[in-house]
GROMACS .gro file of C-alpha atoms in nm:
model
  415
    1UNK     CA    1   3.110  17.309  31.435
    2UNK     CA    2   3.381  17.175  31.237
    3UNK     CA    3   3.346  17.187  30.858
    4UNK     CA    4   3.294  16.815  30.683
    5UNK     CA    5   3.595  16.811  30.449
    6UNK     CA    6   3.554  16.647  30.037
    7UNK     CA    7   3.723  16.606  29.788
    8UNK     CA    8   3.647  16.740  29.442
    9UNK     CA    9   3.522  16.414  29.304
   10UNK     CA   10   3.331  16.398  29.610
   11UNK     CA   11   3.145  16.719  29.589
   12UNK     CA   12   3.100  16.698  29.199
   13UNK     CA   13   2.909  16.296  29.261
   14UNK     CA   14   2.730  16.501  29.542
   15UNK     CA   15   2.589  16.717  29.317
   16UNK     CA   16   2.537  16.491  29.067
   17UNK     CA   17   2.363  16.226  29.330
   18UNK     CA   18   2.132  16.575  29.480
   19UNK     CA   19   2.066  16.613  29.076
   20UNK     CA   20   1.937  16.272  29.023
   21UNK     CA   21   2.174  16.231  28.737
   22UNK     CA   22   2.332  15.891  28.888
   23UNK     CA   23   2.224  15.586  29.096
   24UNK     CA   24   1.872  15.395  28.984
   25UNK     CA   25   1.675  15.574  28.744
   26UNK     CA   26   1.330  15.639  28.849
   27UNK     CA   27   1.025  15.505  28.663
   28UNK     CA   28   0.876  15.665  28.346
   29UNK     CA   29   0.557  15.767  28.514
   30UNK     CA   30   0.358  16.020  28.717
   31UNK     CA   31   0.510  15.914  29.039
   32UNK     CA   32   0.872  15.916  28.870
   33UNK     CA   33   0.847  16.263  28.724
   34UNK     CA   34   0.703  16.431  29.047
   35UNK     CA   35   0.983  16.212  29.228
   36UNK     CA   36   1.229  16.417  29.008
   37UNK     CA   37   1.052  16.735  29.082
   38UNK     CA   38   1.084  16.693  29.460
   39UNK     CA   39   1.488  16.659  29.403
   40UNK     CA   40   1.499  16.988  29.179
   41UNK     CA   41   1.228  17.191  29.298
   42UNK     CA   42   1.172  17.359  28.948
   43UNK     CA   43   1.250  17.279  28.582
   44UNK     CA   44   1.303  17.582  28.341
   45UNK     CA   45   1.082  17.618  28.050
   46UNK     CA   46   1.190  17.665  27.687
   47UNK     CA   47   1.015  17.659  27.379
   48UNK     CA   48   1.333  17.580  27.111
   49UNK     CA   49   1.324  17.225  26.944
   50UNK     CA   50   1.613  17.173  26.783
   51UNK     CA   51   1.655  16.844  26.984
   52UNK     CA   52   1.380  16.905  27.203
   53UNK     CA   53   1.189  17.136  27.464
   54UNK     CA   54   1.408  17.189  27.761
   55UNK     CA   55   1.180  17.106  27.951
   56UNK     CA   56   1.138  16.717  27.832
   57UNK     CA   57   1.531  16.671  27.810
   58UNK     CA   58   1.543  16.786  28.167
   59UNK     CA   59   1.331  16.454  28.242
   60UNK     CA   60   1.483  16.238  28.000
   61UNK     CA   61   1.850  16.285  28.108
   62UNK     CA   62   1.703  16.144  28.446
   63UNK     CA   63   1.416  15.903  28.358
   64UNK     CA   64   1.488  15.796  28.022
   65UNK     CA   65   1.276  15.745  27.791
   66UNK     CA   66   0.887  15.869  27.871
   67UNK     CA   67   0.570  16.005  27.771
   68UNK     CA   68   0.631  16.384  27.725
   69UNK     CA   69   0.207  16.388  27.786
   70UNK     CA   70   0.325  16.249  28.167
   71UNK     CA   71   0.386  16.688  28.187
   72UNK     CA   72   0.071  16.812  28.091
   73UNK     CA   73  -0.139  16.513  28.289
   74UNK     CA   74   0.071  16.627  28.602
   75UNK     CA   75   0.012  17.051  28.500
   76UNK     CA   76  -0.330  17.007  28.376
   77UNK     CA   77  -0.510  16.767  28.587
   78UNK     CA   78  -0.362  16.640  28.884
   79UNK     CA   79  -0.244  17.039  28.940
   80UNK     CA   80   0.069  16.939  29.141
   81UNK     CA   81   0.276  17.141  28.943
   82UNK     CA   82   0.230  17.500  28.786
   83UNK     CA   83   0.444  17.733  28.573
   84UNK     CA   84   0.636  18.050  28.792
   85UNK     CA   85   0.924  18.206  28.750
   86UNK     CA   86   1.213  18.033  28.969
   87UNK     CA   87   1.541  18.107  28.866
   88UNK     CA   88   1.387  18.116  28.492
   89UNK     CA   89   1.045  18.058  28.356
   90UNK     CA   90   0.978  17.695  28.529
   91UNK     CA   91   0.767  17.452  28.656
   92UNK     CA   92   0.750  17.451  29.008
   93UNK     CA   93   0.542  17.241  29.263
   94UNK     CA   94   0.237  17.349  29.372
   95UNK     CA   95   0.284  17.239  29.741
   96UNK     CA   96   0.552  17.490  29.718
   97UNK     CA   97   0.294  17.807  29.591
   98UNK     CA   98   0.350  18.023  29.915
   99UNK     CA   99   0.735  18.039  29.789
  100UNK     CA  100   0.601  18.225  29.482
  101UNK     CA  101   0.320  18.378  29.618
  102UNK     CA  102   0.499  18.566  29.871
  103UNK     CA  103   0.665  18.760  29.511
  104UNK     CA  104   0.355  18.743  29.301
  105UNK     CA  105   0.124  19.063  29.491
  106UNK     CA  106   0.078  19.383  29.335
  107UNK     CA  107   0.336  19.554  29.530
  108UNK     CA  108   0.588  19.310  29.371
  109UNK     CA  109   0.482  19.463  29.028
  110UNK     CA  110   0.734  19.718  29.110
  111UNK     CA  111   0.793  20.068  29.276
  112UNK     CA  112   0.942  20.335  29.098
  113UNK     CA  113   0.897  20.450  28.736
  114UNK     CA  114   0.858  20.142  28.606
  115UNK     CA  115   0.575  20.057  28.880
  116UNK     CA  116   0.444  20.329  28.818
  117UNK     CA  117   0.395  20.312  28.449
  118UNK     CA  118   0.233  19.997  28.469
  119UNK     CA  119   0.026  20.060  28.705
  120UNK     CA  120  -0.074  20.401  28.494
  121UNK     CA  121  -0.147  20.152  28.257
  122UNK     CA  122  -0.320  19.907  28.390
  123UNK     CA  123  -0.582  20.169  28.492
  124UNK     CA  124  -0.601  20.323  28.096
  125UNK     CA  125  -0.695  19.971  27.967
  126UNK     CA  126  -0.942  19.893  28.298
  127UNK     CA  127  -1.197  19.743  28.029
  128UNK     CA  128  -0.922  19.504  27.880
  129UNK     CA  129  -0.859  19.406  28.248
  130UNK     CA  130  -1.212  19.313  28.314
  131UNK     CA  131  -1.260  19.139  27.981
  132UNK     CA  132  -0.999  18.914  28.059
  133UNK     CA  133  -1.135  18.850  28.429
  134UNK     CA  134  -1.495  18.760  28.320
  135UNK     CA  135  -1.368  18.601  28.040
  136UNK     CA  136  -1.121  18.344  28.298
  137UNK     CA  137  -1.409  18.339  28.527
  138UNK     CA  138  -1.705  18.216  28.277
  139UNK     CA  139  -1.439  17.998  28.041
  140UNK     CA  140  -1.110  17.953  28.158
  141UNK     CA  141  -0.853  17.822  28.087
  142UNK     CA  142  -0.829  18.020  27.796
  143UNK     CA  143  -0.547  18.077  27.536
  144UNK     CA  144  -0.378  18.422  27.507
  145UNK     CA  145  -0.526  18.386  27.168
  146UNK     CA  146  -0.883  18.416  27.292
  147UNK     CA  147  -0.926  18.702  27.442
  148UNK     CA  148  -0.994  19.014  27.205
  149UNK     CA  149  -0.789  19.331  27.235
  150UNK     CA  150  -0.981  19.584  27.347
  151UNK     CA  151  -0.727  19.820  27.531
  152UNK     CA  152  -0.739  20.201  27.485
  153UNK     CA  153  -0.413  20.295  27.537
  154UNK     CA  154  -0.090  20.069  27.342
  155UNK     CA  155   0.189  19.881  27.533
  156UNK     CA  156   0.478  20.099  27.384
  157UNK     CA  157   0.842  19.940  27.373
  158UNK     CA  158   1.102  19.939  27.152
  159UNK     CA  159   1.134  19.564  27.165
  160UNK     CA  160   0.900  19.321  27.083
  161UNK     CA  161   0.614  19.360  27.321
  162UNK     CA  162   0.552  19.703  27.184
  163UNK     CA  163   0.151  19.668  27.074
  164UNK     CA  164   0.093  19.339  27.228
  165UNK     CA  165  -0.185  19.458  27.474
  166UNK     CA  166  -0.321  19.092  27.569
  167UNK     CA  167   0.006  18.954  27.656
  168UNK     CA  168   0.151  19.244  27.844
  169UNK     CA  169  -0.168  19.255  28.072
  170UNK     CA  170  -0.137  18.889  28.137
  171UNK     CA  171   0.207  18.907  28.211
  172UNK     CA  172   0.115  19.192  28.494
  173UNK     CA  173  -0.205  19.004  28.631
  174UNK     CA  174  -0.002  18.671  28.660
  175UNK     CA  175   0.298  18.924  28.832
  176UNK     CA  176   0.034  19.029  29.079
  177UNK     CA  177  -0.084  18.702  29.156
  178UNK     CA  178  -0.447  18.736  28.990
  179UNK     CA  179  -0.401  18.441  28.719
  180UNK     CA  180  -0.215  18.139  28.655
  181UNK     CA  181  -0.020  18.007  28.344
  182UNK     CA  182  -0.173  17.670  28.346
  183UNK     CA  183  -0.093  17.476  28.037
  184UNK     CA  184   0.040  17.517  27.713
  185UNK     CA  185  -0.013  17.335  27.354
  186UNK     CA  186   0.319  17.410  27.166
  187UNK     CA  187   0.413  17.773  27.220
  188UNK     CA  188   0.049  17.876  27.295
  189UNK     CA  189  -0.028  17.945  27.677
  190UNK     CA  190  -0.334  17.894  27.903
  191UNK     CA  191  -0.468  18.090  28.155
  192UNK     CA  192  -0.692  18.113  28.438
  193UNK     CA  193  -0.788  18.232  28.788
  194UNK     CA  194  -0.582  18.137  29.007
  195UNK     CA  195  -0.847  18.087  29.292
  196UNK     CA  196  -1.014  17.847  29.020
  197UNK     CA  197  -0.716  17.637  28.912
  198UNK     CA  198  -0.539  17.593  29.257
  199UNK     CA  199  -0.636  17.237  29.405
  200UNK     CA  200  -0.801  17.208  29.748
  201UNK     CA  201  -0.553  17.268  30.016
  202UNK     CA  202  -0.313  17.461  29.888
  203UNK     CA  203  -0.172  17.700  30.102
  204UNK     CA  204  -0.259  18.023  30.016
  205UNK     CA  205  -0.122  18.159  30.396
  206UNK     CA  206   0.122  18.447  30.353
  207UNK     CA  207   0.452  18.370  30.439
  208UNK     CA  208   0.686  18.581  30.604
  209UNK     CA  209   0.935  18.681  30.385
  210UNK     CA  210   1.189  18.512  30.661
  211UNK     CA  211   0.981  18.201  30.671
  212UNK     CA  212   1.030  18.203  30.242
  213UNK     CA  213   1.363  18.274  30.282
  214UNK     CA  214   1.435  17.981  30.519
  215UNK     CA  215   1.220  17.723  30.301
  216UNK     CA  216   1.408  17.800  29.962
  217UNK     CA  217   1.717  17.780  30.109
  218UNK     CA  218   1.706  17.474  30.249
  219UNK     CA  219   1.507  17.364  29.885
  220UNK     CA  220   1.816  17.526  29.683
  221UNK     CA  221   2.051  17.331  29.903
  222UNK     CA  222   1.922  16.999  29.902
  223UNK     CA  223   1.922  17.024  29.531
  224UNK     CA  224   2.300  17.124  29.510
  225UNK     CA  225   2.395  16.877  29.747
  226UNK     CA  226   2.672  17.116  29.814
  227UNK     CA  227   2.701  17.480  29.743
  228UNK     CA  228   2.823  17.792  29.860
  229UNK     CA  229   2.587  18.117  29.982
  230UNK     CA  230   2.636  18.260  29.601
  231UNK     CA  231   2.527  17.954  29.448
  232UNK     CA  232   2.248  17.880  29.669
  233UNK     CA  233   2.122  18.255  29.626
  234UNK     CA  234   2.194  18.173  29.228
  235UNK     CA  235   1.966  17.851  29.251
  236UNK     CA  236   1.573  17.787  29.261
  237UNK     CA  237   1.376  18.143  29.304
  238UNK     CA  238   1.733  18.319  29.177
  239UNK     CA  239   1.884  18.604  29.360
  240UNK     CA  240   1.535  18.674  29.617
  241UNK     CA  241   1.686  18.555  29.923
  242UNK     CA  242   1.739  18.902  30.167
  243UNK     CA  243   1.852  18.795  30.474
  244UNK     CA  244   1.986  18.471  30.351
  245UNK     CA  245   2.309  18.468  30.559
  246UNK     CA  246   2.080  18.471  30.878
  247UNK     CA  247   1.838  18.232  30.764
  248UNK     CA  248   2.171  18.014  30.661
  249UNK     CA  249   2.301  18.037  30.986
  250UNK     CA  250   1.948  17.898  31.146
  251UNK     CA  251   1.958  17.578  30.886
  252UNK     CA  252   2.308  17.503  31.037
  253UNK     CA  253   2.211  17.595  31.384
  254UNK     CA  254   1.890  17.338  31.332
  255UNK     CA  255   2.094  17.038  31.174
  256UNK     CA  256   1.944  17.131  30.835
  257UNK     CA  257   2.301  17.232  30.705
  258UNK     CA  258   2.635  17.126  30.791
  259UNK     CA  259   2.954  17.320  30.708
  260UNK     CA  260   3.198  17.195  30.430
  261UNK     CA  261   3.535  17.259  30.265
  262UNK     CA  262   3.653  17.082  29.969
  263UNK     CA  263   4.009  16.963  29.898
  264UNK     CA  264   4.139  17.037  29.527
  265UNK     CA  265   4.284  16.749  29.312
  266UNK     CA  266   4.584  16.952  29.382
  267UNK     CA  267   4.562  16.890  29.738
  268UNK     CA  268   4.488  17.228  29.853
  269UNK     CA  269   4.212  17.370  30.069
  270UNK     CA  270   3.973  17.591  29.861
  271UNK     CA  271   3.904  17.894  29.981
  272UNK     CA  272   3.529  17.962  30.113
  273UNK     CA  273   3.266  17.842  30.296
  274UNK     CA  274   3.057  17.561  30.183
  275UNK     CA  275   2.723  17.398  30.305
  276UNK     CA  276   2.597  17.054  30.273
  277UNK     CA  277   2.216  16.956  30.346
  278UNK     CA  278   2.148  16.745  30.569
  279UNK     CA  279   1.988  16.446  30.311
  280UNK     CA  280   2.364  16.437  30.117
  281UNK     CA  281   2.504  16.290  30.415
  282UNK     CA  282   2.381  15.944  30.349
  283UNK     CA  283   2.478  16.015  29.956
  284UNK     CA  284   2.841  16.110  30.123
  285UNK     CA  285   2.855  15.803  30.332
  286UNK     CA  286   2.733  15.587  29.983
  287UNK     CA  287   3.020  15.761  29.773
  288UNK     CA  288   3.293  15.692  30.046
  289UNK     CA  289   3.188  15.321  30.056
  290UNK     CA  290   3.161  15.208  29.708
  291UNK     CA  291   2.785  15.316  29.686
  292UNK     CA  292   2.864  15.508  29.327
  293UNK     CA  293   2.644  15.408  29.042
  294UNK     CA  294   2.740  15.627  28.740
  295UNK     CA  295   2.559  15.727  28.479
  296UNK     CA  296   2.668  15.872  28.150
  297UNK     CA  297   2.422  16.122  27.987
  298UNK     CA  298   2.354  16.405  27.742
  299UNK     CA  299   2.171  16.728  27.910
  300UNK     CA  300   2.005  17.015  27.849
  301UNK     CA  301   2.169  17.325  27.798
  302UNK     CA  302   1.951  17.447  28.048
  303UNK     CA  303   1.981  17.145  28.304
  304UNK     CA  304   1.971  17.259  28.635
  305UNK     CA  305   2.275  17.084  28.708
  306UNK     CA  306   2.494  17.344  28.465
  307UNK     CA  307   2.203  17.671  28.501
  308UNK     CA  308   2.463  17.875  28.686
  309UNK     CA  309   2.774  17.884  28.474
  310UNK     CA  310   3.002  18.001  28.754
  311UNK     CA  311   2.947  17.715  28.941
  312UNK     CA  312   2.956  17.465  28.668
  313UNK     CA  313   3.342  17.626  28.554
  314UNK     CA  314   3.444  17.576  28.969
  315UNK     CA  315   3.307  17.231  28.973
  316UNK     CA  316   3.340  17.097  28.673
  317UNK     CA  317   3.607  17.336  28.510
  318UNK     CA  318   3.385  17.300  28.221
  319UNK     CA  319   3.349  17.680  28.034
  320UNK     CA  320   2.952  17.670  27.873
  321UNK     CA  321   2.765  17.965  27.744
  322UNK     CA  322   2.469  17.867  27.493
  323UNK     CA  323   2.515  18.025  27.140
  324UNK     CA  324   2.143  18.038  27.003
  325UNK     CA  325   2.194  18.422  26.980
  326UNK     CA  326   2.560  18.433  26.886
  327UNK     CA  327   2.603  18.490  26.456
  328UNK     CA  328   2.671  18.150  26.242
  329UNK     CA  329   3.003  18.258  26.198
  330UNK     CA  330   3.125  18.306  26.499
  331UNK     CA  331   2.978  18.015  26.688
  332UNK     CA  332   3.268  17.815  26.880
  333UNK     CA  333   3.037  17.526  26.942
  334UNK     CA  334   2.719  17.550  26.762
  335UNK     CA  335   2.348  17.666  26.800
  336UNK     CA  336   2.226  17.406  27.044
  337UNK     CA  337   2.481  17.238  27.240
  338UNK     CA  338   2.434  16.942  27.490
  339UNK     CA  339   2.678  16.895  27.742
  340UNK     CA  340   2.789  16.514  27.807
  341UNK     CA  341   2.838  16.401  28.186
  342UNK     CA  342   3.020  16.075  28.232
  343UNK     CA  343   3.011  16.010  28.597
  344UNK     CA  344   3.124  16.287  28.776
  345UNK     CA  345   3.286  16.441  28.478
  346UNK     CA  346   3.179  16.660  28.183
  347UNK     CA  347   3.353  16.530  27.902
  348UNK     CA  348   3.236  16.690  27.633
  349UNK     CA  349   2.974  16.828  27.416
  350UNK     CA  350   2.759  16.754  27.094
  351UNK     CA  351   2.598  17.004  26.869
  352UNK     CA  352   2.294  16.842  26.725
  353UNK     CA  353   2.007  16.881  26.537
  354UNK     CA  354   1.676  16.664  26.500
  355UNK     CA  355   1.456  16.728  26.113
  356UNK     CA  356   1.086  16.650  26.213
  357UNK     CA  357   1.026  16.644  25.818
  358UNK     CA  358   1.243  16.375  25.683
  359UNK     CA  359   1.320  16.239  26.069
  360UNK     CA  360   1.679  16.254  26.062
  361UNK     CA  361   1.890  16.351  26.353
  362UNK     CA  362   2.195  16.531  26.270
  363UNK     CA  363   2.545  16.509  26.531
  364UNK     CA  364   2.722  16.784  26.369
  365UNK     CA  365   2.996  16.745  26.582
  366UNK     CA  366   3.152  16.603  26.938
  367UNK     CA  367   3.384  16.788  27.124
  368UNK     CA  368   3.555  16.581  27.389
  369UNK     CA  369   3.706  16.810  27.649
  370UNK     CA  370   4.028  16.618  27.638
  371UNK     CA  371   4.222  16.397  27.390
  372UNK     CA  372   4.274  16.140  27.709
  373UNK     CA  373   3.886  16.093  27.746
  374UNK     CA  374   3.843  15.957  27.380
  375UNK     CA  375   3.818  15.587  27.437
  376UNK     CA  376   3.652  15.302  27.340
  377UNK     CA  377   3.512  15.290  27.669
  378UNK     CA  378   3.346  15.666  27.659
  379UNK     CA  379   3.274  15.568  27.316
  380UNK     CA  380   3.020  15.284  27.404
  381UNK     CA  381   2.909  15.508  27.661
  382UNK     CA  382   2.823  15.831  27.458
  383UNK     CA  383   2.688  15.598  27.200
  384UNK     CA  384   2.442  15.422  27.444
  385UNK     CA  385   2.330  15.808  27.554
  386UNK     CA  386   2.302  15.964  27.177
  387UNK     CA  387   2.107  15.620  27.074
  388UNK     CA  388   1.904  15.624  27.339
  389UNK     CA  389   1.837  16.001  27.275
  390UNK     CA  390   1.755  15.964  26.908
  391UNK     CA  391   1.494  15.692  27.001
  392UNK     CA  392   1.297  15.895  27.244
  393UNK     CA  393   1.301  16.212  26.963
  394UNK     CA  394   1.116  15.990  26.694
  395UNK     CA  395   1.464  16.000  26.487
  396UNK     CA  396   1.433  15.713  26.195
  397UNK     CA  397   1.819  15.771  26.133
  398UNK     CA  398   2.136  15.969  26.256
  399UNK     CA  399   2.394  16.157  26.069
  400UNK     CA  400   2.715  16.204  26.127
  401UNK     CA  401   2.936  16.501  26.082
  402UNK     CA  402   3.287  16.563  26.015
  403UNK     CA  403   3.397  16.661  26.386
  404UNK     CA  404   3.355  16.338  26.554
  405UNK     CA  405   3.657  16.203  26.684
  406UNK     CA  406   3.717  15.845  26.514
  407UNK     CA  407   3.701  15.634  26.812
  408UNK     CA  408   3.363  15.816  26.864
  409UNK     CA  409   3.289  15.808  26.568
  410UNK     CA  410   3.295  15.428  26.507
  411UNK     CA  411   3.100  15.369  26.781
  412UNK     CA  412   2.823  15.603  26.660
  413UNK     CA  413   2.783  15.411  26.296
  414UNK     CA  414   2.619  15.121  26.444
  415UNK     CA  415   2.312  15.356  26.540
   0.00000   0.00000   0.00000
């Protein structure tokens, strides 16, 4: 079969397009939110505010402004989507539960020392198990809060689970599949049975581990648009795909897939094999005939669309790494960082910072990734995007720092 050839621009609006971060915004409701689900399969969880949760800027950049109480109603009640561990700690559909199921069993706890330990301990603190069990089973959901530590033998670490006996056995009976993280209220989880929380007709079959393999390859692609075998293994349940080269091969054999190159704005072949699902086609024949409805936007520094940094620097030639953890001093950026897109493009970046006490929302600085891109054209633009931001936050005002560039900065003073 020969390989559909792009160009660069083509595979980064391709991406973008797969992302839903261009083209006609969905609505602000329900059916808009699981509509942006169904494009990226999973949305990581995070609980730092210093614009907002992950989480809710993940929607925004795609929806706009919306009810952040749209997530819980969707978690909570209608049950369509639960909290797993995709390529972070996510959301995830719950049509798609056999994906996660197939990991979540007690021999995916773990074999060897570390297996072993936990299962050693699991068995000391037997009474703390069943506490938590009846507990789920007579009241749940429940808080970790609620149930009482009664274990007889201590989680020791030297981080900072050592001691924390209640969280460490939830975190093992949700690894084995027992229980359910099925809401939160700010940082505080909930948890129950996950027999009792999981809707009628949800498939609780077990999947081959080919058959999961298969599905969340052809998931990670469709919400790449285009990718390579790295990228795809990078994306959605990160780095579980064994056998993914064979399952691969049957997505392209069954029409699923189709292989790609892509031409550098240098004019050169890249080297490698790329793969393009089967839905971007119609997105490629849109882009090719004028279809292209940019959007420009501010997003999460843990947007899908930038998760795996390799990608993002062969794309986009855009170099991010997050600096919560990195010392004051020796930040290059700042402590939370949201990357702008401007049609296919990342142009920049804007350390900001919202005060839920007096309301204001401080842009410490915008760093356009090149001089050329400072116009008065990106500067309506990023304008639009930050405004539109600080509205949705609750900010009564914005602030501006000293590393703005002027043209972007002038723009910005009318918020």
């Amino acid at each position: 079969m020969q390989p559909i050839v792009v160009t660069l621009d083509e595979a980064r609006r391709l991406a973008i397009l797969a992302q839903r971060l261009a083209g006609p915004r969905p609505p602000a409701t329900s059916d808009g939110v699981m509509e942006i689900f169904q494009s990226l399969n999973c949305i990581q969880i995070d609980p730092i505010r210093a614009v907002d949760r992950t989480q809710l800027l993940v929607l925004w950049s795609r929806l706009g402004g919306f009810d952040p109480a749209l997530l819980d109603r969707l978690q909570q009640d209608e049950r369509t989507i639960f909290e797993a561990w995709a390529h972070c700690a996510s959301y995830v559909l719950t049509e798609d539960f056999p994906l996660f199921a197939h990991h979540m069993t007690e021999e995916h706890i773990g074999g060897g020392v570390w297996g072993e330990r936990i299962r050693a301990w699991m068995e000391a603190n037997a009474a703390l198990k069943e506490h938590i069990l009846e507990r789920l089973a007579a009241d749940g959901p429940l808080a970790t809060s609620e149930f009482e530590d009664i274990a007889a033998v201590p989680w020791e670490s030297t981080g900072w689970n050592a001691g924390r006996n209640v969280t460490r056995m939830l975190d093992f009976l949700y690894n084995g599949g027992t229980i359910l993280s099925v809401g939160r209220k700010g940082n505080h989880k909930y948890w129950h049975l996950a027999e009792r929380w999981l809707p009628p007709g949800t498939d609780r079959r077990e999947w081959t581990e080919e058959d999961v393999v298969r599905r969340a390859a052809h998931k990670s692609l469709r919400a790449l648009g285009i990718a390579t075998a790295k990228q795809i293994k990078n994306h959605f349940i990160r780095h579980r795909y064994p056998g993914l080269q064979e399952r691969l091969a049957e997505l392209v054999e069954e029409g699923t897939a189709h292989p790609a190159r892509i031409v550098g704005q240098d004019g050169e072949m890249w080297a490698g094999e790329w793969l393009i699902h089967h839905e971007s086609l119609a997105s490629l024949e849109a882009i090719r005939s004028g279809g292209w409805q940019p959007r420009t936007v501010l997003l999460s520094p843990f947007d899908n669309l930038i998760c795996d940094r390799e990608r993002t620097e062969q794309l986009w030639d855009f170099y991010y790494r997050i600096e919560i953890y990195v010392p004051e001093a020796k930040r290059q950026y700042g402590y939370y960082v949201l990357p702008i897109l401007h049609g296919e493009r990342l142009i920049g970046r804007m350390d900001s910072k919202l005060d839920r006490k007096s309301g204001v929302y401080a842009i410490n600085a915008l760093y356009p990734e090149n001089e050329a891109d400072v116009t008065p054209a990106t500067a309506q633009a990023v304008a639009g995007s930050v405004g539109e931001l600080a509205r949705w936050i609750g900010a009564k005002s914005v602030k501006l720092g000293e590393k703005i560039p002027t043209v972007w900065k002038a723009a910005l003073e009318i918020l």
